[in-house]
CSV table of C-alpha atoms and ligand atoms in Angstrom, one decimal:
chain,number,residue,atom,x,y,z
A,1,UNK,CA,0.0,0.0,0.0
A,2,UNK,CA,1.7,3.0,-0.8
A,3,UNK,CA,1.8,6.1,0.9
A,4,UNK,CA,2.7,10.1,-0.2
A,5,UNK,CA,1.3,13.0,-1.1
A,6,UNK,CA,1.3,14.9,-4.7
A,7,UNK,CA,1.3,18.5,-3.5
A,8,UNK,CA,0.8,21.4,-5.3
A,9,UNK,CA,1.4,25.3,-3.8
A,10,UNK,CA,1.0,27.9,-5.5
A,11,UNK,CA,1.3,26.9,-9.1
A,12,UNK,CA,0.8,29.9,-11.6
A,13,UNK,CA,0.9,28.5,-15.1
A,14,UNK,CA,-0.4,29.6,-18.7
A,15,UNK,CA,0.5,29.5,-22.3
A,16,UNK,CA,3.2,32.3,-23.4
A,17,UNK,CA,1.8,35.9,-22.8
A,18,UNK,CA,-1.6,34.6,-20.8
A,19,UNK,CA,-1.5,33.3,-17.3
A,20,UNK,CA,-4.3,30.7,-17.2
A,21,UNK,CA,-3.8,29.0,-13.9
A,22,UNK,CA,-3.5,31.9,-11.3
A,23,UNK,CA,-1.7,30.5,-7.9
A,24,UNK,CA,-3.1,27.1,-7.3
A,25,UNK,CA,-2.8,25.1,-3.5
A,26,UNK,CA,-4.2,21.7,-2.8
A,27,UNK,CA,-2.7,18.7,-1.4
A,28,UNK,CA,-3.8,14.8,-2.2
A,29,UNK,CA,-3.0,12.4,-0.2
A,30,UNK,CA,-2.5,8.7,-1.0
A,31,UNK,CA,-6.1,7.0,-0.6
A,32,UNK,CA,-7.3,10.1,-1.1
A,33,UNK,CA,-10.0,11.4,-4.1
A,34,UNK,CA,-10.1,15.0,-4.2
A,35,UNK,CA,-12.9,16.1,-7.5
A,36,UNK,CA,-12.0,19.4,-9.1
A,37,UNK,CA,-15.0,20.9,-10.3
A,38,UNK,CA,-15.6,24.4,-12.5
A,39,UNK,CA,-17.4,26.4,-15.6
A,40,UNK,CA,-15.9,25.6,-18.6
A,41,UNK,CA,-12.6,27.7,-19.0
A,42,UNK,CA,-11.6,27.8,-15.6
A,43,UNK,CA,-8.0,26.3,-16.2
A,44,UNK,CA,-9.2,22.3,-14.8
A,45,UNK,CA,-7.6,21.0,-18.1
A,46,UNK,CA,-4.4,23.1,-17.9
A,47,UNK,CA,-4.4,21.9,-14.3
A,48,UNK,CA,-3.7,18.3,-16.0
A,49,UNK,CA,-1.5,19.4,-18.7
A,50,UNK,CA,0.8,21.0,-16.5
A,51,UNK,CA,1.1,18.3,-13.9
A,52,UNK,CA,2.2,15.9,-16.6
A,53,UNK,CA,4.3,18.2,-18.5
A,54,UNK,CA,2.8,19.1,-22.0
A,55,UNK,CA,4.7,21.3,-23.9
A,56,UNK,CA,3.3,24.4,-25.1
A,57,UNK,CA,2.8,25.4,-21.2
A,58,UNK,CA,4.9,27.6,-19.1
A,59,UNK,CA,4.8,27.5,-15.4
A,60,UNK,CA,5.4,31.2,-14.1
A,61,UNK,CA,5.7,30.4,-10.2
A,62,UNK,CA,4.9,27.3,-7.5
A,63,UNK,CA,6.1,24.2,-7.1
A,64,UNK,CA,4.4,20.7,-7.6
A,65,UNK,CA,6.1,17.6,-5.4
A,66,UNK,CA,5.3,13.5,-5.2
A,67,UNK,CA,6.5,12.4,-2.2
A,68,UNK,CA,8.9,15.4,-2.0
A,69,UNK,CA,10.4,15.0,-5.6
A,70,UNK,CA,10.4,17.8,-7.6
A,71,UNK,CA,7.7,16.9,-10.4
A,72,UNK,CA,8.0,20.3,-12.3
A,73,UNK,CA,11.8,19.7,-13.4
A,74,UNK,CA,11.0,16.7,-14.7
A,75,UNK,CA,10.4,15.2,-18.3
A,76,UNK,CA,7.1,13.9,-18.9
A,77,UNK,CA,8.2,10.3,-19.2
A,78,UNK,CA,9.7,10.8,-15.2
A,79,UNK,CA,7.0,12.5,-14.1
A,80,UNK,CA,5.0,8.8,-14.8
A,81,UNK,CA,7.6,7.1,-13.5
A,82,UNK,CA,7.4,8.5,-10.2
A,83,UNK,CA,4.0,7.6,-10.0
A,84,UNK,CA,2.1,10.4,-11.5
A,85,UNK,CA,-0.4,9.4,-14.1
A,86,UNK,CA,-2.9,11.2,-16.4
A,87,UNK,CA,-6.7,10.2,-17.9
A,88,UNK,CA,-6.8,12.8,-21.1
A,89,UNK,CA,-9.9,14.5,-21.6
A,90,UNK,CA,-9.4,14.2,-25.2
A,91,UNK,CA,-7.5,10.7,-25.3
A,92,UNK,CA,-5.5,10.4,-28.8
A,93,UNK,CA,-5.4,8.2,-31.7
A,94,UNK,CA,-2.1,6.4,-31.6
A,95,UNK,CA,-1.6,4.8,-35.2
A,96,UNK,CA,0.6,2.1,-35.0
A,97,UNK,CA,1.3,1.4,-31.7
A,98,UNK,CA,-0.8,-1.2,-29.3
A,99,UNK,CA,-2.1,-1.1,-26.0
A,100,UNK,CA,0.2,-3.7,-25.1
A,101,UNK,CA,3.7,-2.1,-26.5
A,102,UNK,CA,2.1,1.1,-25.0
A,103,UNK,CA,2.3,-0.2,-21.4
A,104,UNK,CA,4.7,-2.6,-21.8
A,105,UNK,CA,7.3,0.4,-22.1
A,106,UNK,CA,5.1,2.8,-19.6
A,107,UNK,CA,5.1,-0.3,-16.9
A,108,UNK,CA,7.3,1.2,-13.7
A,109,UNK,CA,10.7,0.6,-12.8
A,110,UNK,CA,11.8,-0.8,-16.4
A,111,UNK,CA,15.2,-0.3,-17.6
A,112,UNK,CA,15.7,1.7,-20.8
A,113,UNK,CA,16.8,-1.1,-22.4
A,114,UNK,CA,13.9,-3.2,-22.2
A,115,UNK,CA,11.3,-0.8,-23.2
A,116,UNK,CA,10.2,-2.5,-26.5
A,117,UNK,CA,10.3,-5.8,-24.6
A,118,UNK,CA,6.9,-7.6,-24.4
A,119,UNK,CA,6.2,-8.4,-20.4
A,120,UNK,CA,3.7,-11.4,-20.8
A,121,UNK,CA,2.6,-10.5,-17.1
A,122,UNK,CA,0.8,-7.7,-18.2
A,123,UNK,CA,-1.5,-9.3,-21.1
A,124,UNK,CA,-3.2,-10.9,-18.0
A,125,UNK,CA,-3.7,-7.9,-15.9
A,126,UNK,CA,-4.9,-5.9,-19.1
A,127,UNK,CA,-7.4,-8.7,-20.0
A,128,UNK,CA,-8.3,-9.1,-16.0
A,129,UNK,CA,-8.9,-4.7,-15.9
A,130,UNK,CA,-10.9,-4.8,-19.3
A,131,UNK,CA,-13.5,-7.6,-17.3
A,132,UNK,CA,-14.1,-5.4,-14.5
A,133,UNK,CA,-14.9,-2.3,-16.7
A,134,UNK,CA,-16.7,-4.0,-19.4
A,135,UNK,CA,-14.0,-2.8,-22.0
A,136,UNK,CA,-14.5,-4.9,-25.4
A,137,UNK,CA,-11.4,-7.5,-24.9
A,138,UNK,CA,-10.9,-7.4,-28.8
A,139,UNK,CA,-9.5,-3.8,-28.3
A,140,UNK,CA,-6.8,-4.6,-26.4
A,141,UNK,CA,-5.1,-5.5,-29.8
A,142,UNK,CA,-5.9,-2.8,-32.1
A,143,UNK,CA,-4.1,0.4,-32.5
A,144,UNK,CA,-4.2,3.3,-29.5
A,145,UNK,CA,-7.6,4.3,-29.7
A,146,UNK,CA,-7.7,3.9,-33.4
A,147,UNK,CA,-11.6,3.9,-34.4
A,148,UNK,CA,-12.9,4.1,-30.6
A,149,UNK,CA,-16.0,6.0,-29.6
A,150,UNK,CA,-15.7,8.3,-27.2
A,151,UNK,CA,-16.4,6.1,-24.0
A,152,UNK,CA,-14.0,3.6,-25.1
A,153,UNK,CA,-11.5,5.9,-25.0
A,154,UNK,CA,-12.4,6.6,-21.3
A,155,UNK,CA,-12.4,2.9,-20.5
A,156,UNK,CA,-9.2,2.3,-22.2
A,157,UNK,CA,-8.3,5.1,-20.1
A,158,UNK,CA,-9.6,3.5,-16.8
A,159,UNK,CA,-7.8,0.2,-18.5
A,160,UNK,CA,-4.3,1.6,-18.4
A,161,UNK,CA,-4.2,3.0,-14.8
A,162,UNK,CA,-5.4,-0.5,-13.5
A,163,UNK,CA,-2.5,-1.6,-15.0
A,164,UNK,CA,0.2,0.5,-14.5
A,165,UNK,CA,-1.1,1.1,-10.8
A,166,UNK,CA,0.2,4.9,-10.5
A,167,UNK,CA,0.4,6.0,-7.0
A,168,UNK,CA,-1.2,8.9,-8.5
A,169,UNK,CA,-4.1,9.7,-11.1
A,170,UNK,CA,-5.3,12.8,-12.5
A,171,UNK,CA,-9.0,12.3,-14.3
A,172,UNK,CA,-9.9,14.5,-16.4
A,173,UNK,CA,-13.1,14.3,-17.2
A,174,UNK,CA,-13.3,10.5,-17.3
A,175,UNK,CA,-17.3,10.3,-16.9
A,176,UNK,CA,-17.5,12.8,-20.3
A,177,UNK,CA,-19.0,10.0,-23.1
A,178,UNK,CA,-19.7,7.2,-20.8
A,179,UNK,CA,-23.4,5.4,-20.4
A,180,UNK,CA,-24.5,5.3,-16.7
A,181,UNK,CA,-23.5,2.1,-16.5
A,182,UNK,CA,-20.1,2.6,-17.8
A,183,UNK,CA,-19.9,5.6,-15.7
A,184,UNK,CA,-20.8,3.4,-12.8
A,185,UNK,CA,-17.9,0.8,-13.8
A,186,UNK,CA,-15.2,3.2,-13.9
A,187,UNK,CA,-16.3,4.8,-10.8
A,188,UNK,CA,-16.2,2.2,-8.7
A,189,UNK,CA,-12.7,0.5,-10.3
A,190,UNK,CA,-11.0,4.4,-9.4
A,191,UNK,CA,-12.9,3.7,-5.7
A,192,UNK,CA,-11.7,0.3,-5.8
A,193,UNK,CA,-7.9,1.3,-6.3
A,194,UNK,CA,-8.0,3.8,-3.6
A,195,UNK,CA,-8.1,1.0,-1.3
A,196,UNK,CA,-6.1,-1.9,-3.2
A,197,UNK,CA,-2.9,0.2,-3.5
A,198,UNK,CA,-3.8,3.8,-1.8
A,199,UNK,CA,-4.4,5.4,-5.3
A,200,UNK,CA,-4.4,9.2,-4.5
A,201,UNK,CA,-7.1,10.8,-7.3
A,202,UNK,CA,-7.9,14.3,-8.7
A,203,UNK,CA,-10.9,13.7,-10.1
A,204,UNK,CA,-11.9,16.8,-12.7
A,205,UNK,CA,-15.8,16.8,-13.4
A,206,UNK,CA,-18.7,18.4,-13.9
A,207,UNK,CA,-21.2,16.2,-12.9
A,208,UNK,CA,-22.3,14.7,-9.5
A,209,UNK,CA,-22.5,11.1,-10.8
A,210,UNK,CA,-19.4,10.3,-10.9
A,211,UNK,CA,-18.9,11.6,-7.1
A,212,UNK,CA,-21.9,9.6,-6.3
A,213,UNK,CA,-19.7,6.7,-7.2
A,214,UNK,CA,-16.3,7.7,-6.4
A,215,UNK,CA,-16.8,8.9,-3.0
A,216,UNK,CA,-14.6,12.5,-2.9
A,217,UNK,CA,-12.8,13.4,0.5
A,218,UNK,CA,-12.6,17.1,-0.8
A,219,UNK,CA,-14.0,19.0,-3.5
A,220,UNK,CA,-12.4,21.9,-5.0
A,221,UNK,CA,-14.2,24.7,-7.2
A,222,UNK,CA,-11.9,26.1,-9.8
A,223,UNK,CA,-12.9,29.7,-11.1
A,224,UNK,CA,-10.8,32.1,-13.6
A,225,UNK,CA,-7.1,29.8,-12.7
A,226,UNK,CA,-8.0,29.8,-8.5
A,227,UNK,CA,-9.3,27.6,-6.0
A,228,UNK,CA,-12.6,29.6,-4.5
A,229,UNK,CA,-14.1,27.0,-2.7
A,230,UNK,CA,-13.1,23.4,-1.0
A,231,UNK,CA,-15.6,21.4,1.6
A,232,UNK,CA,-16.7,18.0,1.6
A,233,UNK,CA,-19.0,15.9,-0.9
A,234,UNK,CA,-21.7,18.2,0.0
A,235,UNK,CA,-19.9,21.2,-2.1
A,236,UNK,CA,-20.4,19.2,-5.1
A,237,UNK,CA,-24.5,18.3,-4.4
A,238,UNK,CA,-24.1,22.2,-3.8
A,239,UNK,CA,-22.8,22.8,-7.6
A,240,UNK,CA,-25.2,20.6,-8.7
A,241,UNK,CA,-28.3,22.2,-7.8
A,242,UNK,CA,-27.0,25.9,-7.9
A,243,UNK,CA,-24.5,25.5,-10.8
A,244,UNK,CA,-21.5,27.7,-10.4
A,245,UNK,CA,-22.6,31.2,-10.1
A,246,UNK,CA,-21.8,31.7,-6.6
A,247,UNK,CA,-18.1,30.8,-6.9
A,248,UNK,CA,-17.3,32.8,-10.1
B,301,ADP,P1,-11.3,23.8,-18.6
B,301,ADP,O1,-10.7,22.5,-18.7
B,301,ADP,O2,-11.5,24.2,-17.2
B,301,ADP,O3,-12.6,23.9,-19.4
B,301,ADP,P2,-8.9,24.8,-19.9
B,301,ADP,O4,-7.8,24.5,-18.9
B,301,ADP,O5,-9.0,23.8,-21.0
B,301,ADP,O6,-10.3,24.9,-19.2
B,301,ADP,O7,-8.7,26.2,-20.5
B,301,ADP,C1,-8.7,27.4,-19.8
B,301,ADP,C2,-8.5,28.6,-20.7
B,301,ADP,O8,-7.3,28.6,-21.3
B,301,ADP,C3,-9.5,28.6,-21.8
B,301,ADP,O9,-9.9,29.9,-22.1
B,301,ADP,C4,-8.7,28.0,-23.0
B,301,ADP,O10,-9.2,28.4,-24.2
B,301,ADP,C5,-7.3,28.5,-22.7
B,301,ADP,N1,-6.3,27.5,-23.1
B,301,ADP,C6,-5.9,26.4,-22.5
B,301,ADP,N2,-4.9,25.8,-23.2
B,301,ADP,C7,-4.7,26.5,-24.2
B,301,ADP,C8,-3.7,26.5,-25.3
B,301,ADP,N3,-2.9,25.4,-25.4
B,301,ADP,N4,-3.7,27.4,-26.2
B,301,ADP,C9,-4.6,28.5,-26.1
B,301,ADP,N5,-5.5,28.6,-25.2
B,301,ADP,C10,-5.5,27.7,-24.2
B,302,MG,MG1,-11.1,20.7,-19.6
């Protein structure tokens, strides 16, 4: 079971000449699910783009740390390795390359010269994660996402952090495109891997469904780059009748 915390103080970030995420402070603990909700714009998205690293993003001041490691002088590639892991909003289409190649190289603790390798071990857990979800098994051998509707992209998404068993996951949006029953799949696999391993989880999402599921410790509401609000579960049943007026 691990244990840690991904903290994040005071994080300004944007894209060159516009500051987008405007001095950002929360803390997750391992076992923890924290859900970031917020209007559309509000920065959630370049929350998870800049935890993982996506170029085209500059961060103007803050720090972000797992465990005490530096995350933000990191290469993306590190930043997974030391545990960090991220659920696209958007997944891509990755021609040519396999689920399986995809995590056989992204599995933890490999040595560079055995990315490439094919670790039988993992066919089994991928085919084991796909069960619990309800992801279609046949896709585990087709391209990245190649041809997948929208909630299979989530799913696969789901797919690969049960695999790869981060010690930490940022969501976005991962109930966007899924049918209540997916949605309620998902939720309770994220749920499930709080306990199994102490998964800490920063859940981006609009919608109370998915918190109904995946039981949140603390919810955060972002507004214009800032954290305006945080409380328990009952902040997001608070959203969800009032929308976010109040907080913007
Ligand atoms: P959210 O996920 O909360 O809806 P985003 O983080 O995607 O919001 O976007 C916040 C704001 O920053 C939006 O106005 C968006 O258009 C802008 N933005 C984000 N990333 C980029 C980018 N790479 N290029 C230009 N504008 C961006
Ligand atoms: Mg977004």
């Amino acid at each position: 079971m691990s244990t840690g915390e991904l903290v994040i103080e005071g994080l300004r970030a944007g894209i060159p000449g516009r500051e987008i995420l405007r001095g950002v402070t929360l803390t997750v603990r391992s076992g923890e699910v924290h859900a970031v909700m917020g209007p559309n714009g509000s920065g959630k998205s370049t929350l998870a783009h800049v935890l993982m690293g996506r170029p085209g993003y500059e961060v103007l001041d803050g720090s972000v740390t797992l465990d005490g490691i530096d995350l933000l002088s990191l290469p993306t590639w590190q930043r997974a390795r030391a545990g960090l892991f991220l659920a696209m909003q958007h997944p891509v289409e990755v021609p040519g390359v396999t689920l399986i190649e995809s995590l056989t190289a992204a599995r933890p603790g490999v040595p560079a010269e055995e990315i490439g390798a094919t670790d039988a071990g993992i066919g089994e857990r991928l085919h084991e994660e796909a069960r619990r979800i309800g992801f279609d098994e046949r896709f585990l051998d087709r391209p990245l996402n190649v041809d997948l509707s929208g909630g299979e992209r989530k799913r696969n998404e789901t797919l690969q952090m049960g695999v790869l068993r981060p010690r930490f996951a940022v969501l976005d949006e991962i109930d966007s495109g899924l049918d209540v029953d997916a949605l309620g799949a998902v939720g309770r696999r994220v749920e499930e891997a709080t306990a199994e391993w102490g998964l800490g989880v920063l859940a981006i999402t609009h919608f109370r469904r998915l918190l109904d599921v995946l039981h949140p410790d603390v919810v955060h509401v972002l507004s214009e780059g800032r954290v305006v609000a945080t409380g328990g579960s009952q902040l997001a049943e608070i959203v969800d009748r009032t929308g976010y007026a109040a907080y913007v």
